[in-house]
Amino acid sequence: MMRTDGYLLDNRQTEAGERFDAFASLFDPTTFRHLEGFGIGPGWRCWEVGAGGTSVVSWLAKKVGPTGRVVATDIDTSRVAPAARPPVEVRVHDVGAEEPPGEGFDLVHARLVLVHVPDRERALRSMVESLRPGGRLLIEDADPALQPLTCPDERGPAEQLANRLRTGFRRLLADRGADLSYGRRLPRLLREAGLRRVEADAYFPLTSPACAALESATIRQIRTDLVTADLATDEEIDRHLANVESGAMDLATAPMISAWGRKA
């Protein structure tokens, strides 16, 4: 995940590692399926934007092998630093404010990044410009406005509290500049950027242990922000965390929309 000065979910907070593990469990299979479909293999040059953790970077490194290259960038590289060995190069980089860390990439990928970047237009343009002719771009981002509930089956007080806290979370994100309906626009934005053969799909986890782990880690990470903004009390947060721990609720994430295309 990328971070700006006002980013709500700082990579250095304790819960960030738990969130990255949950993201890997939830979304790596979808990401890897798309990347496999591109025919990724030995010798490919890849840029992983806003790498966050190591799961995608390590997978890419195995695919491209010693003759390939994986550039992993983020504003905060503390979580991805352990992957920094050939063919992986880790760089501190702001995709929304700096020039690309190279050119002629066969693949550029960003997951759950652009929704948080203030200058999304520049970031997307930078990624397209860094591709070689025929190179592939895969952007995967959430669309919380498309499905805004933690518990779509709002059957009782526990689910109602969960959904109220999710509303508070969305408000905090929006106040910091996140675009909560960005995911649905990705296919159009990729076409407007000049990419060919643009396609997209969406993945919507409805309930799983990883959904519960993500919910718990997120609420604990933003607890102070929720209370300070009068969006929840400590007692309500404690009650919600206990409800999550009980395993009695079906907890969902926002849909993750994957969009991809090829540079002309």
PDB file of N, CA and C in Angstrom, residues 93-163:
ATOM      1  N   HIS A  93       9.949   5.213  -3.377  1.00  0.00           N
ATOM      2  CA  HIS A  93       9.475   5.913  -4.572  1.00  0.00           C
ATOM      3  C   HIS A  93       8.013   6.288  -4.385  1.00  0.00           C
ATOM      4  N   ASP A  94       7.656   7.474  -4.848  1.00  0.00           N
ATOM      5  CA  ASP A  94       6.275   7.963  -4.816  1.00  0.00           C
ATOM      6  C   ASP A  94       5.750   7.997  -6.240  1.00  0.00           C
ATOM      7  N   VAL A  95       4.891   7.037  -6.573  1.00  0.00           N
ATOM      8  CA  VAL A  95       4.418   6.899  -7.948  1.00  0.00           C
ATOM      9  C   VAL A  95       3.594   8.100  -8.405  1.00  0.00           C
ATOM     10  N   GLY A  96       3.011   8.837  -7.456  1.00  0.00           N
ATOM     11  CA  GLY A  96       2.195   9.986  -7.827  1.00  0.00           C
ATOM     12  C   GLY A  96       2.963  11.287  -7.926  1.00  0.00           C
ATOM     13  N   ALA A  97       4.281  11.248  -7.652  1.00  0.00           N
ATOM     14  CA  ALA A  97       5.047  12.493  -7.637  1.00  0.00           C
ATOM     15  C   ALA A  97       6.403  12.392  -8.324  1.00  0.00           C
ATOM     16  N   GLU A  98       6.876  11.183  -8.603  1.00  0.00           N
ATOM     17  CA  GLU A  98       8.216  11.018  -9.163  1.00  0.00           C
ATOM     18  C   GLU A  98       8.154  10.316 -10.511  1.00  0.00           C
ATOM     19  N   GLU A  99       9.252  10.448 -11.275  1.00  0.00           N
ATOM     20  CA  GLU A  99       9.370   9.757 -12.546  1.00  0.00           C
ATOM     21  C   GLU A  99       9.462   8.253 -12.311  1.00  0.00           C
ATOM     22  N   PRO A 100       9.117   7.429 -13.300  1.00  0.00           N
ATOM     23  CA  PRO A 100       9.200   5.979 -13.124  1.00  0.00           C
ATOM     24  C   PRO A 100      10.626   5.543 -12.803  1.00  0.00           C
ATOM     25  N   PRO A 101      10.773   4.425 -12.088  1.00  0.00           N
ATOM     26  CA  PRO A 101      12.110   3.935 -11.732  1.00  0.00           C
ATOM     27  C   PRO A 101      12.757   3.132 -12.855  1.00  0.00           C
ATOM     28  N   GLY A 102      12.465   3.473 -14.089  1.00  0.00           N
ATOM     29  CA  GLY A 102      13.004   2.764 -15.230  1.00  0.00           C
ATOM     30  C   GLY A 102      12.023   2.807 -16.384  1.00  0.00           C
ATOM     31  N   GLU A 103      12.378   2.147 -17.463  1.00  0.00           N
ATOM     32  CA  GLU A 103      11.505   2.080 -18.636  1.00  0.00           C
ATOM     33  C   GLU A 103      11.680   0.731 -19.298  1.00  0.00           C
ATOM     34  N   GLY A 104      10.823   0.462 -20.279  1.00  0.00           N
ATOM     35  CA  GLY A 104      10.914  -0.807 -20.987  1.00  0.00           C
ATOM     36  C   GLY A 104      10.431  -1.996 -20.193  1.00  0.00           C
ATOM     37  N   PHE A 105       9.534  -1.761 -19.207  1.00  0.00           N
ATOM     38  CA  PHE A 105       9.024  -2.883 -18.414  1.00  0.00           C
ATOM     39  C   PHE A 105       8.080  -3.744 -19.240  1.00  0.00           C
ATOM     40  N   ASP A 106       8.176  -5.053 -19.046  1.00  0.00           N
ATOM     41  CA  ASP A 106       7.227  -5.984 -19.667  1.00  0.00           C
ATOM     42  C   ASP A 106       5.910  -6.010 -18.910  1.00  0.00           C
ATOM     43  N   LEU A 107       5.989  -5.731 -17.601  1.00  0.00           N
ATOM     44  CA  LEU A 107       4.812  -5.784 -16.736  1.00  0.00           C
ATOM     45  C   LEU A 107       4.909  -4.704 -15.666  1.00  0.00           C
ATOM     46  N   VAL A 108       3.802  -3.996 -15.462  1.00  0.00           N
ATOM     47  CA  VAL A 108       3.662  -3.095 -14.323  1.00  0.00           C
ATOM     48  C   VAL A 108       2.387  -3.490 -13.597  1.00  0.00           C
ATOM     49  N   HIS A 109       2.480  -3.637 -12.273  1.00  0.00           N
ATOM     50  CA  HIS A 109       1.340  -4.074 -11.476  1.00  0.00           C
ATOM     51  C   HIS A 109       1.223  -3.224 -10.224  1.00  0.00           C
ATOM     52  N   ALA A 110      -0.010  -2.846  -9.883  1.00  0.00           N
ATOM     53  CA  ALA A 110      -0.296  -2.146  -8.626  1.00  0.00           C
ATOM     54  C   ALA A 110      -1.578  -2.717  -8.051  1.00  0.00           C
ATOM     55  N   ARG A 111      -1.550  -3.049  -6.763  1.00  0.00           N
ATOM     56  CA  ARG A 111      -2.746  -3.602  -6.108  1.00  0.00           C
ATOM     57  C   ARG A 111      -3.067  -2.800  -4.854  1.00  0.00           C
ATOM     58  N   LEU A 112      -4.307  -2.305  -4.793  1.00  0.00           N
ATOM     59  CA  LEU A 112      -4.793  -1.549  -3.640  1.00  0.00           C
ATOM     60  C   LEU A 112      -3.875  -0.359  -3.351  1.00  0.00           C
ATOM     61  N   VAL A 113      -3.542   0.361  -4.419  1.00  0.00           N
ATOM     62  CA  VAL A 113      -2.601   1.476  -4.336  1.00  0.00           C
ATOM     63  C   VAL A 113      -3.242   2.787  -4.772  1.00  0.00           C
ATOM     64  N   LEU A 114      -3.717   2.832  -6.017  1.00  0.00           N
ATOM     65  CA  LEU A 114      -4.096   4.125  -6.606  1.00  0.00           C
ATOM     66  C   LEU A 114      -5.256   4.795  -5.895  1.00  0.00           C
ATOM     67  N   VAL A 115      -6.141   4.016  -5.274  1.00  0.00           N
ATOM     68  CA  VAL A 115      -7.270   4.610  -4.550  1.00  0.00           C
ATOM     69  C   VAL A 115      -6.782   5.580  -3.482  1.00  0.00           C
ATOM     70  N   HIS A 116      -5.542   5.398  -2.998  1.00  0.00           N
ATOM     71  CA  HIS A 116      -4.997   6.235  -1.934  1.00  0.00           C
ATOM     72  C   HIS A 116      -4.067   7.339  -2.451  1.00  0.00           C
ATOM     73  N   VAL A 117      -3.685   7.310  -3.718  1.00  0.00           N
ATOM     74  CA  VAL A 117      -2.696   8.256  -4.244  1.00  0.00           C
ATOM     75  C   VAL A 117      -3.383   9.567  -4.626  1.00  0.00           C
ATOM     76  N   PRO A 118      -2.928  10.699  -4.101  1.00  0.00           N
ATOM     77  CA  PRO A 118      -3.586  11.974  -4.427  1.00  0.00           C
ATOM     78  C   PRO A 118      -3.602  12.269  -5.927  1.00  0.00           C
ATOM     79  N   ASP A 119      -2.465  12.122  -6.605  1.00  0.00           N
ATOM     80  CA  ASP A 119      -2.412  12.404  -8.038  1.00  0.00           C
ATOM     81  C   ASP A 119      -2.480  11.086  -8.802  1.00  0.00           C
ATOM     82  N   ARG A 120      -3.678  10.506  -8.836  1.00  0.00           N
ATOM     83  CA  ARG A 120      -3.861   9.209  -9.496  1.00  0.00           C
ATOM     84  C   ARG A 120      -3.612   9.298 -10.994  1.00  0.00           C
ATOM     85  N   GLU A 121      -3.984  10.424 -11.585  1.00  0.00           N
ATOM     86  CA  GLU A 121      -3.810  10.578 -13.030  1.00  0.00           C
ATOM     87  C   GLU A 121      -2.329  10.516 -13.402  1.00  0.00           C
ATOM     88  N   ARG A 122      -1.503  11.239 -12.646  1.00  0.00           N
ATOM     89  CA  ARG A 122      -0.066  11.202 -12.919  1.00  0.00           C
ATOM     90  C   ARG A 122       0.502   9.807 -12.674  1.00  0.00           C
ATOM     91  N   ALA A 123       0.053   9.162 -11.615  1.00  0.00           N
ATOM     92  CA  ALA A 123       0.560   7.826 -11.306  1.00  0.00           C
ATOM     93  C   ALA A 123       0.255   6.846 -12.432  1.00  0.00           C
ATOM     94  N   LEU A 124      -0.972   6.872 -12.923  1.00  0.00           N
ATOM     95  CA  LEU A 124      -1.351   5.968 -14.005  1.00  0.00           C
ATOM     96  C   LEU A 124      -0.565   6.282 -15.272  1.00  0.00           C
ATOM     97  N   ARG A 125      -0.415   7.549 -15.577  1.00  0.00           N
ATOM     98  CA  ARG A 125       0.355   7.943 -16.757  1.00  0.00           C
ATOM     99  C   ARG A 125       1.798   7.467 -16.645  1.00  0.00           C
ATOM    100  N   SER A 126       2.380   7.597 -15.458  1.00  0.00           N
ATOM    101  CA  SER A 126       3.754   7.156 -15.229  1.00  0.00           C
ATOM    102  C   SER A 126       3.900   5.663 -15.477  1.00  0.00           C
ATOM    103  N   MET A 127       2.938   4.883 -15.010  1.00  0.00           N
ATOM    104  CA  MET A 127       3.016   3.438 -15.189  1.00  0.00           C
ATOM    105  C   MET A 127       2.904   3.047 -16.656  1.00  0.00           C
ATOM    106  N   VAL A 128       2.009   3.702 -17.378  1.00  0.00           N
ATOM    107  CA  VAL A 128       1.861   3.408 -18.813  1.00  0.00           C
ATOM    108  C   VAL A 128       3.126   3.780 -19.568  1.00  0.00           C
ATOM    109  N   GLU A 129       3.693   4.951 -19.257  1.00  0.00           N
ATOM    110  CA  GLU A 129       4.888   5.404 -19.958  1.00  0.00           C
ATOM    111  C   GLU A 129       6.073   4.475 -19.732  1.00  0.00           C
ATOM    112  N   SER A 130       6.108   3.797 -18.588  1.00  0.00           N
ATOM    113  CA  SER A 130       7.257   2.941 -18.269  1.00  0.00           C
ATOM    114  C   SER A 130       7.232   1.608 -19.002  1.00  0.00           C
ATOM    115  N   LEU A 131       6.106   1.261 -19.627  1.00  0.00           N
ATOM    116  CA  LEU A 131       5.980  -0.016 -20.326  1.00  0.00           C
ATOM    117  C   LEU A 131       6.672   0.024 -21.693  1.00  0.00           C
ATOM    118  N   ARG A 132       7.205  -1.099 -22.101  1.00  0.00           N
ATOM    119  CA  ARG A 132       7.657  -1.250 -23.477  1.00  0.00           C
ATOM    120  C   ARG A 132       6.440  -1.426 -24.379  1.00  0.00           C
ATOM    121  N   PRO A 133       6.564  -1.203 -25.685  1.00  0.00           N
ATOM    122  CA  PRO A 133       5.462  -1.544 -26.589  1.00  0.00           C
ATOM    123  C   PRO A 133       5.090  -3.021 -26.443  1.00  0.00           C
ATOM    124  N   GLY A 134       3.825  -3.289 -26.231  1.00  0.00           N
ATOM    125  CA  GLY A 134       3.359  -4.648 -25.997  1.00  0.00           C
ATOM    126  C   GLY A 134       3.373  -5.060 -24.543  1.00  0.00           C
ATOM    127  N   GLY A 135       3.915  -4.201 -23.662  1.00  0.00           N
ATOM    128  CA  GLY A 135       3.955  -4.510 -22.243  1.00  0.00           C
ATOM    129  C   GLY A 135       2.576  -4.489 -21.618  1.00  0.00           C
ATOM    130  N   ARG A 136       2.437  -5.154 -20.482  1.00  0.00           N
ATOM    131  CA  ARG A 136       1.144  -5.322 -19.818  1.00  0.00           C
ATOM    132  C   ARG A 136       1.058  -4.476 -18.551  1.00  0.00           C
ATOM    133  N   LEU A 137      -0.114  -3.901 -18.340  1.00  0.00           N
ATOM    134  CA  LEU A 137      -0.419  -3.182 -17.109  1.00  0.00           C
ATOM    135  C   LEU A 137      -1.596  -3.863 -16.432  1.00  0.00           C
ATOM    136  N   LEU A 138      -1.433  -4.171 -15.136  1.00  0.00           N
ATOM    137  CA  LEU A 138      -2.516  -4.735 -14.325  1.00  0.00           C
ATOM    138  C   LEU A 138      -2.697  -3.843 -13.106  1.00  0.00           C
ATOM    139  N   ILE A 139      -3.871  -3.213 -13.020  1.00  0.00           N
ATOM    140  CA  ILE A 139      -4.220  -2.381 -11.872  1.00  0.00           C
ATOM    141  C   ILE A 139      -5.366  -3.060 -11.134  1.00  0.00           C
ATOM    142  N   GLU A 140      -5.203  -3.226  -9.830  1.00  0.00           N
ATOM    143  CA  GLU A 140      -6.240  -3.856  -9.007  1.00  0.00           C
ATOM    144  C   GLU A 140      -6.536  -2.927  -7.841  1.00  0.00           C
ATOM    145  N   ASP A 141      -7.786  -2.487  -7.759  1.00  0.00           N
ATOM    146  CA  ASP A 141      -8.128  -1.560  -6.684  1.00  0.00           C
ATOM    147  C   ASP A 141      -9.529  -1.832  -6.165  1.00  0.00           C
ATOM    148  N   ALA A 142      -9.711  -1.451  -4.917  1.00  0.00           N
ATOM    149  CA  ALA A 142     -11.005  -1.657  -4.271  1.00  0.00           C
ATOM    150  C   ALA A 142     -12.009  -0.604  -4.716  1.00  0.00           C
ATOM    151  N   ASP A 143     -13.269  -0.932  -4.552  1.00  0.00           N
ATOM    152  CA  ASP A 143     -14.357   0.022  -4.805  1.00  0.00           C
ATOM    153  C   ASP A 143     -15.322  -0.067  -3.626  1.00  0.00           C
ATOM    154  N   PRO A 144     -14.948   0.558  -2.483  1.00  0.00           N
ATOM    155  CA  PRO A 144     -15.799   0.463  -1.286  1.00  0.00           C
ATOM    156  C   PRO A 144     -17.195   1.033  -1.477  1.00  0.00           C
ATOM    157  N   ALA A 145     -17.351   1.988  -2.397  1.00  0.00           N
ATOM    158  CA  ALA A 145     -18.673   2.554  -2.611  1.00  0.00           C
ATOM    159  C   ALA A 145     -19.591   1.575  -3.346  1.00  0.00           C
ATOM    160  N   LEU A 146     -19.006   0.639  -4.062  1.00  0.00           N
ATOM    161  CA  LEU A 146     -19.808  -0.338  -4.799  1.00  0.00           C
ATOM    162  C   LEU A 146     -20.467  -1.334  -3.860  1.00  0.00           C
ATOM    163  N   GLN A 147     -19.783  -1.669  -2.776  1.00  0.00           N
ATOM    164  CA  GLN A 147     -20.324  -2.570  -1.749  1.00  0.00           C
ATOM    165  C   GLN A 147     -19.791  -2.059  -0.415  1.00  0.00           C
ATOM    166  N   PRO A 148     -20.536  -1.198   0.271  1.00  0.00           N
ATOM    167  CA  PRO A 148     -19.984  -0.460   1.410  1.00  0.00           C
ATOM    168  C   PRO A 148     -20.093  -1.161   2.761  1.00  0.00           C
ATOM    169  N   LEU A 149     -20.651  -2.365   2.820  1.00  0.00           N
ATOM    170  CA  LEU A 149     -20.961  -2.977   4.104  1.00  0.00           C
ATOM    171  C   LEU A 149     -19.920  -4.007   4.532  1.00  0.00           C
ATOM    172  N   THR A 150     -19.675  -4.062   5.818  1.00  0.00           N
ATOM    173  CA  THR A 150     -18.913  -5.173   6.377  1.00  0.00           C
ATOM    174  C   THR A 150     -19.768  -6.436   6.404  1.00  0.00           C
ATOM    175  N   CYS A 151     -21.032  -6.279   6.750  1.00  0.00           N
ATOM    176  CA  CYS A 151     -21.972  -7.401   6.860  1.00  0.00           C
ATOM    177  C   CYS A 151     -23.150  -7.164   5.915  1.00  0.00           C
ATOM    178  N   PRO A 152     -23.094  -7.644   4.675  1.00  0.00           N
ATOM    179  CA  PRO A 152     -24.228  -7.476   3.768  1.00  0.00           C
ATOM    180  C   PRO A 152     -25.514  -8.082   4.323  1.00  0.00           C
ATOM    181  N   ASP A 153     -25.404  -9.145   5.112  1.00  0.00           N
ATOM    182  CA  ASP A 153     -26.563  -9.748   5.773  1.00  0.00           C
ATOM    183  C   ASP A 153     -26.709  -9.109   7.156  1.00  0.00           C
ATOM    184  N   GLU A 154     -27.323  -7.927   7.178  1.00  0.00           N
ATOM    185  CA  GLU A 154     -27.423  -7.154   8.422  1.00  0.00           C
ATOM    186  C   GLU A 154     -28.619  -7.662   9.230  1.00  0.00           C
ATOM    187  N   ARG A 155     -28.407  -8.714  10.004  1.00  0.00           N
ATOM    188  CA  ARG A 155     -29.530  -9.401  10.646  1.00  0.00           C
ATOM    189  C   ARG A 155     -29.695  -9.069  12.119  1.00  0.00           C
ATOM    190  N   GLY A 156     -28.777  -8.333  12.727  1.00  0.00           N
ATOM    191  CA  GLY A 156     -28.908  -8.051  14.149  1.00  0.00           C
ATOM    192  C   GLY A 156     -27.975  -6.960  14.612  1.00  0.00           C
ATOM    193  N   PRO A 157     -27.944  -6.691  15.916  1.00  0.00           N
ATOM    194  CA  PRO A 157     -27.143  -5.586  16.464  1.00  0.00           C
ATOM    195  C   PRO A 157     -25.646  -5.706  16.167  1.00  0.00           C
ATOM    196  N   ALA A 158     -25.108  -6.923  16.177  1.00  0.00           N
ATOM    197  CA  ALA A 158     -23.677  -7.083  15.915  1.00  0.00           C
ATOM    198  C   ALA A 158     -23.332  -6.648  14.495  1.00  0.00           C
ATOM    199  N   GLU A 159     -24.179  -7.062  13.553  1.00  0.00           N
ATOM    200  CA  GLU A 159     -23.944  -6.682  12.157  1.00  0.00           C
ATOM    201  C   GLU A 159     -24.175  -5.187  11.940  1.00  0.00           C
ATOM    202  N   GLN A 160     -25.166  -4.633  12.620  1.00  0.00           N
ATOM    203  CA  GLN A 160     -25.422  -3.198  12.504  1.00  0.00           C
ATOM    204  C   GLN A 160     -24.239  -2.379  13.026  1.00  0.00           C
ATOM    205  N   LEU A 161     -23.656  -2.805  14.135  1.00  0.00           N
ATOM    206  CA  LEU A 161     -22.487  -2.122  14.669  1.00  0.00           C
ATOM    207  C   LEU A 161     -21.312  -2.244  13.696  1.00  0.00           C
ATOM    208  N   ALA A 162     -21.103  -3.426  13.140  1.00  0.00           N
ATOM    209  CA  ALA A 162     -20.020  -3.622  12.181  1.00  0.00           C
ATOM    210  C   ALA A 162     -20.161  -2.685  10.994  1.00  0.00           C
ATOM    211  N   ASN A 163     -21.371  -2.555  10.483  1.00  0.00           N
ATOM    212  CA  ASN A 163     -21.595  -1.699   9.325  1.00  0.00           C
ATOM    213  C   ASN A 163     -21.441  -0.222   9.676  1.00  0.00           C
TER     214      ASN A 163
END
